[in-house]
GROMACS .gro file of C-alpha atoms in nm:
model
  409
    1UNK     CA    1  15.843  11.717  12.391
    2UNK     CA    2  15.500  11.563  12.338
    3UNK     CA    3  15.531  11.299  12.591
    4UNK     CA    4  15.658  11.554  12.849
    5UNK     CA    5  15.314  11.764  12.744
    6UNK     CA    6  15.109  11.413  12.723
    7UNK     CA    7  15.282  11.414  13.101
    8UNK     CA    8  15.182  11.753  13.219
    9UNK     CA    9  14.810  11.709  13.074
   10UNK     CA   10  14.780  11.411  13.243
   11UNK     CA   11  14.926  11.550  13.589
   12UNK     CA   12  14.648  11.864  13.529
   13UNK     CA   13  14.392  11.590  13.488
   14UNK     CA   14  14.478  11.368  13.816
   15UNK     CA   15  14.495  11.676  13.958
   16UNK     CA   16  14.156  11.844  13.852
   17UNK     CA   17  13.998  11.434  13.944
   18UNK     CA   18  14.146  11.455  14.237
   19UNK     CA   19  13.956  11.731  14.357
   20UNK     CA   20  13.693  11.665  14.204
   21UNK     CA   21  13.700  11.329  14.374
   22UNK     CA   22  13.758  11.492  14.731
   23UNK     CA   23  13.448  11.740  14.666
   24UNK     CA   24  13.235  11.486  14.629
   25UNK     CA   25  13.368  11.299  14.893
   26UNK     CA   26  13.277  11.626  15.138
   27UNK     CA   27  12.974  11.667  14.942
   28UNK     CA   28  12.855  11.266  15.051
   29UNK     CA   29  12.971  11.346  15.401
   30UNK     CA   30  12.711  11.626  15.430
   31UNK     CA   31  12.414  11.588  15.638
   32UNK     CA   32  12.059  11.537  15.370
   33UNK     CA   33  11.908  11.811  15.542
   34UNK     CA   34  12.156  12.051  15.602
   35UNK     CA   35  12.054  12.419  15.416
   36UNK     CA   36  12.382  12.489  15.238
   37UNK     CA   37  12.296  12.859  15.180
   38UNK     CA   38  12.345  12.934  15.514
   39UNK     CA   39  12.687  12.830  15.493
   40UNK     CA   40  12.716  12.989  15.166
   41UNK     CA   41  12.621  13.334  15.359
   42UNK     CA   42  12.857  13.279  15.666
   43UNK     CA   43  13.168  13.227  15.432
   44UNK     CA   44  13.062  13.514  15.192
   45UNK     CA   45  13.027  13.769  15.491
   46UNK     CA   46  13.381  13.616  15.676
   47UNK     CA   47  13.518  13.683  15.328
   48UNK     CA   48  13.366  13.971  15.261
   49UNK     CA   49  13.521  14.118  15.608
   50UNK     CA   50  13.862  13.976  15.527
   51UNK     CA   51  13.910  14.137  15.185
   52UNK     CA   52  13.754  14.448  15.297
   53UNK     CA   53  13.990  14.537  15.562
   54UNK     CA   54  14.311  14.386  15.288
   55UNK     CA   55  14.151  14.643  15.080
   56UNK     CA   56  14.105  14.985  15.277
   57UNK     CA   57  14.355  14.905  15.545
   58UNK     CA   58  14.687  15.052  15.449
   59UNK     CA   59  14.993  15.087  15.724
   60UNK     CA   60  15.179  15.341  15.565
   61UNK     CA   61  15.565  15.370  15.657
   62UNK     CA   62  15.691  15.726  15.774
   63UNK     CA   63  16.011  15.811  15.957
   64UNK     CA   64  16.034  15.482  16.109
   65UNK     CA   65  15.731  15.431  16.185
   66UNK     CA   66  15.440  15.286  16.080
   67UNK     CA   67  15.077  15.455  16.084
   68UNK     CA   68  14.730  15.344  15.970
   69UNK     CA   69  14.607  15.481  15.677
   70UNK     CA   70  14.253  15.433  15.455
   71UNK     CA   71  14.214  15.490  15.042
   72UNK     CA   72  13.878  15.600  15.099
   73UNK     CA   73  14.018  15.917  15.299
   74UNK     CA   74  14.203  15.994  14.982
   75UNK     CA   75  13.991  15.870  14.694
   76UNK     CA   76  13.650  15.909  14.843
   77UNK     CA   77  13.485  15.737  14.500
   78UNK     CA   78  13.639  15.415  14.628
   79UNK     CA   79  13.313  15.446  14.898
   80UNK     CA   80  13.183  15.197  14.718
   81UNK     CA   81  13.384  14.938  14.785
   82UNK     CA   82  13.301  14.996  15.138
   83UNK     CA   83  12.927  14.838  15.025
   84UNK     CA   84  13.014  14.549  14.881
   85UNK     CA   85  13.245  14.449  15.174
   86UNK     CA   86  13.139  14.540  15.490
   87UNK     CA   87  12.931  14.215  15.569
   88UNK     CA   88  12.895  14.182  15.941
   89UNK     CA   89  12.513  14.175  15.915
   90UNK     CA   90  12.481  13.923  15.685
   91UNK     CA   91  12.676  13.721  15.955
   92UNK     CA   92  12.470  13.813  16.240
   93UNK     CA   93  12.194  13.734  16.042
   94UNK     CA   94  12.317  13.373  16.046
   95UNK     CA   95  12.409  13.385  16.327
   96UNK     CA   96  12.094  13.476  16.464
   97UNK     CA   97  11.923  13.213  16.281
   98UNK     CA   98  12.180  12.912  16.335
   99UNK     CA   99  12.147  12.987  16.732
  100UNK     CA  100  11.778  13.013  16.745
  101UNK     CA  101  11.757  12.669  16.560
  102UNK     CA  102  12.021  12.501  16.810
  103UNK     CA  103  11.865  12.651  17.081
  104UNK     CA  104  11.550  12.497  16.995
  105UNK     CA  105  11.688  12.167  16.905
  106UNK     CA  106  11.856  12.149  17.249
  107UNK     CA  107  11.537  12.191  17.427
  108UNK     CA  108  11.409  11.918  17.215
  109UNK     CA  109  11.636  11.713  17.327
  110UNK     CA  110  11.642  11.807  17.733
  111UNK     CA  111  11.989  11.949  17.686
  112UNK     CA  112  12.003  12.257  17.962
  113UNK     CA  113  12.125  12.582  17.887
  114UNK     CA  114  12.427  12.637  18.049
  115UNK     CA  115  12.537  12.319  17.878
  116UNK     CA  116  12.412  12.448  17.557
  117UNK     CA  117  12.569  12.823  17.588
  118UNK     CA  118  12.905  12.653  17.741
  119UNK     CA  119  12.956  12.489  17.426
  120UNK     CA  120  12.924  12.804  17.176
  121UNK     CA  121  13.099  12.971  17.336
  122UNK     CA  122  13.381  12.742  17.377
  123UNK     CA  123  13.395  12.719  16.996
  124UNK     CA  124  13.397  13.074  16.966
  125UNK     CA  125  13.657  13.152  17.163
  126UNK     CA  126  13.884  12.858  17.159
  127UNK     CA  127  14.072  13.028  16.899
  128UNK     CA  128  14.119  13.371  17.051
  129UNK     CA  129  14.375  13.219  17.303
  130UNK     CA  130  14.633  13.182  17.015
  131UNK     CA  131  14.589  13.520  16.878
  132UNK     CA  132  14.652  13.688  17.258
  133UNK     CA  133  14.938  13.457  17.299
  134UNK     CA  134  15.121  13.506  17.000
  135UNK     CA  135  15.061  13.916  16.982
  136UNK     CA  136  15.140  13.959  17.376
  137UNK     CA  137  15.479  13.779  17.308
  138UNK     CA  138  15.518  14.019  16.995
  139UNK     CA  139  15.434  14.293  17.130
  140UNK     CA  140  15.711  14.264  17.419
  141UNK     CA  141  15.959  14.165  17.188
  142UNK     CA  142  15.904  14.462  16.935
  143UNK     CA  143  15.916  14.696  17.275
  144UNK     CA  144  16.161  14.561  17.398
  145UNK     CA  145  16.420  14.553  17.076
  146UNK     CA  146  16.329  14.953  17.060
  147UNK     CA  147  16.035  14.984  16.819
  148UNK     CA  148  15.853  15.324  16.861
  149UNK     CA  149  15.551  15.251  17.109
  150UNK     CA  150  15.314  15.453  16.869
  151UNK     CA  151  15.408  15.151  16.611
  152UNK     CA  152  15.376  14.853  16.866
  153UNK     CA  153  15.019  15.054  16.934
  154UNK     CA  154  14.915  15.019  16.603
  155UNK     CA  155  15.000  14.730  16.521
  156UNK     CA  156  14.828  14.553  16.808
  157UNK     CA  157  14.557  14.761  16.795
  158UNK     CA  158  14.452  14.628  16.412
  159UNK     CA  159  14.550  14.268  16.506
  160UNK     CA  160  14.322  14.223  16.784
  161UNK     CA  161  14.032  14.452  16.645
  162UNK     CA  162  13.856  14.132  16.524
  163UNK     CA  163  13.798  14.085  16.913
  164UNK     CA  164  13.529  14.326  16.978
  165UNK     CA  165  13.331  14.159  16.755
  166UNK     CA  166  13.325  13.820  16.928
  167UNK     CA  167  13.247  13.964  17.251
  168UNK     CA  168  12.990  14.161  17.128
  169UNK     CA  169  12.830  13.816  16.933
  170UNK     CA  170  12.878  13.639  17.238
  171UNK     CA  171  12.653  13.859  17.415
  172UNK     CA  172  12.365  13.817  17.175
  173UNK     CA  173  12.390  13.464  17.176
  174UNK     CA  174  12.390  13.424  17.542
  175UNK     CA  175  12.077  13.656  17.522
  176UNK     CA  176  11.937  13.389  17.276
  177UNK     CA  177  11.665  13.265  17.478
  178UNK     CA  178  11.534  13.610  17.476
  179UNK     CA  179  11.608  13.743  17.176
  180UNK     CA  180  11.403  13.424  17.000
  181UNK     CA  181  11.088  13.592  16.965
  182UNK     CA  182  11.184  13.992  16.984
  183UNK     CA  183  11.057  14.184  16.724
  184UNK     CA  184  11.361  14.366  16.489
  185UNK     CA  185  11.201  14.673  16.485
  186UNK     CA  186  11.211  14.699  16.917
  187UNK     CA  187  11.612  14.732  16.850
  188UNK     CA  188  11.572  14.916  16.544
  189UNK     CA  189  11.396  15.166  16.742
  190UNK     CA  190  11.634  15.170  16.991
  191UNK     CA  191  11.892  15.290  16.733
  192UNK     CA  192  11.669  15.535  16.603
  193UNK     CA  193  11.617  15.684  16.948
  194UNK     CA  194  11.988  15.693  17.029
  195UNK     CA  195  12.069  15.888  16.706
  196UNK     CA  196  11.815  16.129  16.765
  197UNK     CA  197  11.922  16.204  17.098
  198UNK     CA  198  12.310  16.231  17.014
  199UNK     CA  199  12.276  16.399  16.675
  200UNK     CA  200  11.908  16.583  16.646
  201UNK     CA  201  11.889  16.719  17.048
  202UNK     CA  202  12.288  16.755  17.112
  203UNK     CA  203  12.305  16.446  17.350
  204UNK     CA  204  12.635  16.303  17.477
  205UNK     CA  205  12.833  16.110  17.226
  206UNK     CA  206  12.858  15.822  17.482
  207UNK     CA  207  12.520  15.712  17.405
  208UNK     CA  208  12.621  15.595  17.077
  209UNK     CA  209  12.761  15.283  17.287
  210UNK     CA  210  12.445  15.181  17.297
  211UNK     CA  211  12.389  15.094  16.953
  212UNK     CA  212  12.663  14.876  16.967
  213UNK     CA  213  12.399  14.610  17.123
  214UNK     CA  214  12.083  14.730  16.996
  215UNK     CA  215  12.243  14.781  16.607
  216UNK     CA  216  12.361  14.422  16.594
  217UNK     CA  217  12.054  14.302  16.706
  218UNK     CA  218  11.853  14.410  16.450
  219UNK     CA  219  12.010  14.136  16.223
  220UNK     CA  220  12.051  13.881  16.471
  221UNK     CA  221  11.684  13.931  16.575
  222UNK     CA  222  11.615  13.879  16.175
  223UNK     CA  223  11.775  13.549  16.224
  224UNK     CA  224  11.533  13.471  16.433
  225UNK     CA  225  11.227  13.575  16.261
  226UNK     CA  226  11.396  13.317  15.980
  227UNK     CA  227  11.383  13.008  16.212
  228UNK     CA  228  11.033  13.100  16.272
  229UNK     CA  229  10.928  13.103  15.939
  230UNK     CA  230  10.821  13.480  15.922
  231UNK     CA  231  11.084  13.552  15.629
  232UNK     CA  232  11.014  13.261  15.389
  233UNK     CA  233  10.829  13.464  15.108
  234UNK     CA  234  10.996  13.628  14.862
  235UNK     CA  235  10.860  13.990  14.922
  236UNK     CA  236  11.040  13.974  15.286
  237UNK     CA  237  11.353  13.987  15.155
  238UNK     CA  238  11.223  14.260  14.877
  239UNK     CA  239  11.056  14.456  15.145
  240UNK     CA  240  11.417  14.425  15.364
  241UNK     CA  241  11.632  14.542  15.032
  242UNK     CA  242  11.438  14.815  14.908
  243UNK     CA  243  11.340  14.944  15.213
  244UNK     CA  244  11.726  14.973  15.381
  245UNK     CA  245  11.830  15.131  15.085
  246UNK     CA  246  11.623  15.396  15.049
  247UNK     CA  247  11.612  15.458  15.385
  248UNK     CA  248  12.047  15.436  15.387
  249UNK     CA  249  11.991  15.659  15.090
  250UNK     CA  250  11.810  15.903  15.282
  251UNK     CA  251  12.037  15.943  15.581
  252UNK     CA  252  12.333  15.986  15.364
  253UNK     CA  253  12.167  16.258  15.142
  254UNK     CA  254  11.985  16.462  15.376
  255UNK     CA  255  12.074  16.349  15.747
  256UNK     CA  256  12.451  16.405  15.723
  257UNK     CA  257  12.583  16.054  15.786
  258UNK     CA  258  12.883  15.956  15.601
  259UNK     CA  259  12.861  15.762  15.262
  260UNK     CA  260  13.116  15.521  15.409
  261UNK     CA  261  12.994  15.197  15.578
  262UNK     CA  262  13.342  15.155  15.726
  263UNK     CA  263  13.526  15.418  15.953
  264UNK     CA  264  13.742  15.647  15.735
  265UNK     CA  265  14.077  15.819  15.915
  266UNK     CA  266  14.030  16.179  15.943
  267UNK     CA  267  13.627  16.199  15.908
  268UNK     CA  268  13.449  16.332  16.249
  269UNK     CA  269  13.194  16.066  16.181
  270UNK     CA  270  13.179  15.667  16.151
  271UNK     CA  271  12.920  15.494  16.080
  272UNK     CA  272  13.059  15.180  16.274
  273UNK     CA  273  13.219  15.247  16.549
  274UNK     CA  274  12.955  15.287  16.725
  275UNK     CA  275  12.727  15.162  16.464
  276UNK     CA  276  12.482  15.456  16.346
  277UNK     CA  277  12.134  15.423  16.217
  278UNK     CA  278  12.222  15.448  15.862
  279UNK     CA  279  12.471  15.119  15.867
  280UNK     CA  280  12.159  14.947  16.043
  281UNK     CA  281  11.956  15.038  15.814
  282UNK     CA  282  12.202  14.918  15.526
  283UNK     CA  283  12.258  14.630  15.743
  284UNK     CA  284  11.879  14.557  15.654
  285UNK     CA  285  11.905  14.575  15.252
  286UNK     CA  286  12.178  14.345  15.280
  287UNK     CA  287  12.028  14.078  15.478
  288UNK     CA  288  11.700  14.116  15.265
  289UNK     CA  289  11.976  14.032  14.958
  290UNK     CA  290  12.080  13.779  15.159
  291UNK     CA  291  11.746  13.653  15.170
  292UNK     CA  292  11.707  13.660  14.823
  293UNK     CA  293  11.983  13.511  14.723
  294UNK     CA  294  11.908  13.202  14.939
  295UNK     CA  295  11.759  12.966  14.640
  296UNK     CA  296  12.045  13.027  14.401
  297UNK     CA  297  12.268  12.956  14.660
  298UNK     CA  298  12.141  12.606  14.715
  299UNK     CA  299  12.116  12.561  14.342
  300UNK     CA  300  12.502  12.655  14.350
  301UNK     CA  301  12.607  12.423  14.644
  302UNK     CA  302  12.474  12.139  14.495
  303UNK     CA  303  12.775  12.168  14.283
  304UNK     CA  304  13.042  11.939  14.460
  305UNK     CA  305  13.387  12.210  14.428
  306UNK     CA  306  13.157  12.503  14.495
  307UNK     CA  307  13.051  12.330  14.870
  308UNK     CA  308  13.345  12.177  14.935
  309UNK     CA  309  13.472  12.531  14.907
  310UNK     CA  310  13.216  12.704  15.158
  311UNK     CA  311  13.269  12.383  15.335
  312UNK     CA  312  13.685  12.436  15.427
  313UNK     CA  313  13.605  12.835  15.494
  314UNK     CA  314  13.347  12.688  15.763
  315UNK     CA  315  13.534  12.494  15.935
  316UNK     CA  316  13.776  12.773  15.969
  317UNK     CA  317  13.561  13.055  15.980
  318UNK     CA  318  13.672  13.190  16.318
  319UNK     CA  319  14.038  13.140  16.246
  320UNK     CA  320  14.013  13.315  15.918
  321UNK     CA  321  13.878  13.612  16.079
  322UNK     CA  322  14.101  13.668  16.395
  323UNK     CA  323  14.444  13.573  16.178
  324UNK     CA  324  14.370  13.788  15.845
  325UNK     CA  325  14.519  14.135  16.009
  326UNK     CA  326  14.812  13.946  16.131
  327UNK     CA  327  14.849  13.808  15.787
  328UNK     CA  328  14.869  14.133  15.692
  329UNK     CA  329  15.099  14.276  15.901
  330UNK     CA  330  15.312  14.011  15.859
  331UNK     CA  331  15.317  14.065  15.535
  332UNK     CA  332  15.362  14.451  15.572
  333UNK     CA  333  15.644  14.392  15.813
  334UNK     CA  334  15.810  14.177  15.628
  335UNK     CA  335  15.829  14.396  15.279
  336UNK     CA  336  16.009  14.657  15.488
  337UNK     CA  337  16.285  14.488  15.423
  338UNK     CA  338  16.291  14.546  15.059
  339UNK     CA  339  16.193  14.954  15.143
  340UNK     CA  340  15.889  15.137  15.050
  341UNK     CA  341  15.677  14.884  14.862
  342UNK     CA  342  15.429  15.033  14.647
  343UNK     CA  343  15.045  14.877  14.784
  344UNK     CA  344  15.210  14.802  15.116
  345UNK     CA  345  15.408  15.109  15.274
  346UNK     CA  346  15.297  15.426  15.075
  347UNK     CA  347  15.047  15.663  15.102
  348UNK     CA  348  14.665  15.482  14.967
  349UNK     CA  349  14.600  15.839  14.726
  350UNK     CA  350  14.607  15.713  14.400
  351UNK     CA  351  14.519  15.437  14.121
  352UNK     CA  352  14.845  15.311  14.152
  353UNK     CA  353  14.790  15.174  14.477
  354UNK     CA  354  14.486  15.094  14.418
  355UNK     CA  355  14.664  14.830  14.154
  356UNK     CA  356  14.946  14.769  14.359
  357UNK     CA  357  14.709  14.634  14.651
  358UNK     CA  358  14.499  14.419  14.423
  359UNK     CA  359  14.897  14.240  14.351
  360UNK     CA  360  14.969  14.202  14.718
  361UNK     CA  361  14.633  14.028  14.768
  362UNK     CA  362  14.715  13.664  14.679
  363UNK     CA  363  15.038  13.753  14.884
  364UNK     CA  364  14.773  13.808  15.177
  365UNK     CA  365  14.620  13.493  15.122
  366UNK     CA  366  14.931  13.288  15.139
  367UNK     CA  367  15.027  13.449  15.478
  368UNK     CA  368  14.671  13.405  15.565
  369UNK     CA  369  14.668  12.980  15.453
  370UNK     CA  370  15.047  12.992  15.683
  371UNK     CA  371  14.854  13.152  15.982
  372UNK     CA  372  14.549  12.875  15.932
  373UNK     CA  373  14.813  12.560  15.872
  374UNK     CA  374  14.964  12.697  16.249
  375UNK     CA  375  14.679  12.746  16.418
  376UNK     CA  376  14.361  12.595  16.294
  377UNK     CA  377  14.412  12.340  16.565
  378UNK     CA  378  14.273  12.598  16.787
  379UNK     CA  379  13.973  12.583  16.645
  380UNK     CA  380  13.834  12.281  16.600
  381UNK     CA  381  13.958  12.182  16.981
  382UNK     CA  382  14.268  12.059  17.155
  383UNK     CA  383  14.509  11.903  16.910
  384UNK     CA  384  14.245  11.892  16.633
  385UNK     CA  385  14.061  11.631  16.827
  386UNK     CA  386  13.861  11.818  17.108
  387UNK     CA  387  13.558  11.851  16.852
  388UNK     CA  388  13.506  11.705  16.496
  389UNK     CA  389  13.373  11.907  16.204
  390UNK     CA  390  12.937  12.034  16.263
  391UNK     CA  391  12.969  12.089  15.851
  392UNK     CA  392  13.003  11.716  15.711
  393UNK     CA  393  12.941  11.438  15.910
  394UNK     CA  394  13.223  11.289  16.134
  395UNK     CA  395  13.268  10.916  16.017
  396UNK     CA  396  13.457  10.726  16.344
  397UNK     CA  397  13.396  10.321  16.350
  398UNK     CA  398  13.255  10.229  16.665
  399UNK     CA  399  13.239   9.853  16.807
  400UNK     CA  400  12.935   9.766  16.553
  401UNK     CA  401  13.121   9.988  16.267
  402UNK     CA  402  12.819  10.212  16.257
  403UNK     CA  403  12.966  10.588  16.210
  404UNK     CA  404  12.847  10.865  16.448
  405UNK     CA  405  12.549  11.033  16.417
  406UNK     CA  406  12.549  11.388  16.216
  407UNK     CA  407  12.553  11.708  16.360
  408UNK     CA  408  12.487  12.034  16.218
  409UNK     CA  409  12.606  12.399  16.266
   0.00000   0.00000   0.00000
């Protein structure tokens, strides 16, 4: 017995060196200059999204069918949870910044920008080809063994939701060269303006659509004001915190907008879809924590497992996002065949699901790490080999045995 434990400690030792080992190894592949925070933030606000939508999504099963269903329309103290998850300014805040500073660093180097769009967008979208693929070909099959169209609807729907937010952050960056130097507050007001019109004066609730540009550019516009330097000192990022919050505070409380941050089944109102002043404005407290956060965040990467682990969700960050509601689905779909699962078919209305879905959530993942062994190809080009890694340097011999040059995000 004790050499078969001497064994197993020893196994849990090569294994714990060899990761260590391999961190360190991404961790000396890393570009000198590269800000790791900024990675930190992208994969915290791709994770943030994922877990969110494993946590307040619920497909509920009922007479055959299934039908989309939300916790927070039953147990509206689990609002929340809706703060701490629903990250997608955070990301355009990067994103904002990371496109401003290749933008500029193109034109530095006489690269034009068609050539320079072309290839952002190509690595946005790469991926999405596999998603359509795979959920067209579902989608007929389900239809065509019988499955109730409301079902297929529903379904499809949730898997390919991701999608409006990659056209809607290629827009802005193809817009970069004028949104470099654009003030936040000119699409702030826009926002502002909108609301008042379709709430205060009784204006058509297709202006809203409106703020589906102008309310993501507030953040992304923020990124900019980064690259430039204006959000360096510490009180920016106070000023940004404290001031969305009370302001979010304020619509909630005495404007009538919902206490959500996500769209909640059944409520006349979301404050996403369109996005409404007061997730703007809470958009804005997050990105100043964001900002805050930015020095212990580089304190934290310099530790070798912690980067190597913002490193992998990097260089699948896009793949991660458009394959986590399949994972889920698949997951759903799957259970069926044990019956009603508790956490994964029944109604979201009490603690018990609530403890049920926390179980299924490593279940998710696994799903989630099948869906990125299949297709992560997709994203980092044809095969794997269309484009190497931006996050640690790409190390291929040449003639002299000099390795390639680094390139960042």
């Amino acid at each position: 017995m004790t050499d078969v434990g001497g064994l197993g400690g020893l196994g849990v030792r090569g294994v714990r060196h060899a990761v260590r080992r391999g961190a360190e190894g991404v961790g000396a592949a890393t570009p000198a200059g590269r800000d790791r925070a900024v990675d930190a933030l992208r994969a915290a606000a791709v994770l943030g999204v994922v877990l969110g939508h494993w946590l307040v999504t619920a497909l509920v099963a009922d007479s055959g069918t299934l039908r989309t269903a939300s916790p927070l329309q039953h147990m509206p103290w689990l609002t929340p949870v809706s703060w701490m998850f629903q990250t997608l300014a955070v990301f355009f805040l990067v994103g904002g910044h990371v496109a401003t500073r290749s933008l500029a660093s193109a034109r530095a180097r006489g690269i034009p920008y068609r050539h320079w769009l072309t290839a952002r967008l190509t690595r946005l979208f790469a991926p999405v080809a596999a998603v359509l693929t795979l959920w067209t070909i579902a989608a007929l099959g389900l239809l065509l063994s019988g499955a109730e169209f409301g079902t297929v609807r529903t379904l499809v729907k949730l898997a390919l939701s991701p999608l409006w937010f990659l056209v809607v952050f290629a827009a802005l960056t193809a817009a970069t060269p004028l949104l470099t130097r654009l003030h936040p507050l000119w699409p702030l007001a826009v926002v502002l303006h909108v609301d008042l019109l379709r709430f205060g004066l009784g204006g058509p609730s297709w202006l809203g659509w409106a703020n589906v540009a102008a309310g993501w550019m507030v953040p992304y516009t923020l990124g900019a004001a980064w690259t430039r330097g204006e959000l360096e000192r510490r009180h920016a990022g106070w000023i940004l915190l404290a001031g969305g919050a009370v302001a979010t505070a304020g619509l909630v409380a005495w404007a009538g907008y919902p206490a959500s941050m996500v769209g909640v089944p059944g409520e006349g109102m979301s404050n996403l879809d369109p996005p409404t002043l007061a997730v703007v404005t809470f958009g804005l407290a997050q990105c100043g924590l964001a900002l805050l956060l930015r020095e212990r965040l580089r304190r934290a990467m310099r530790r070798p497992v912690a980067w190597a682990a913002v490193a992998l969700v990097n260089l699948s960050a896009m793949t991660v996002f458009l394959w986590h509601q399949t994972a889920l689905m698949a997951t759903t779909a799957t259970g069926l065949l044990a019956g009603h699962l508790p956490g994964l078919h029944t109604v979201p209305d009490s603690l018990g699901w609530v403890g049920a879905r926390l179980l299924w959530l490593p279940v998710f993942a696994l799903a989630l790490a099948v869906c990125w062994a299949a297709f992560r190809s997709f994203e980092q080009g044809e095969g794997g080999r269309g484009r190497r890694s931006r996050v640690v340097r790409a190390h291929r011999p040449s003639d002299r045995g000099t390795a390639v040059e680094a390139r960042h995000v």
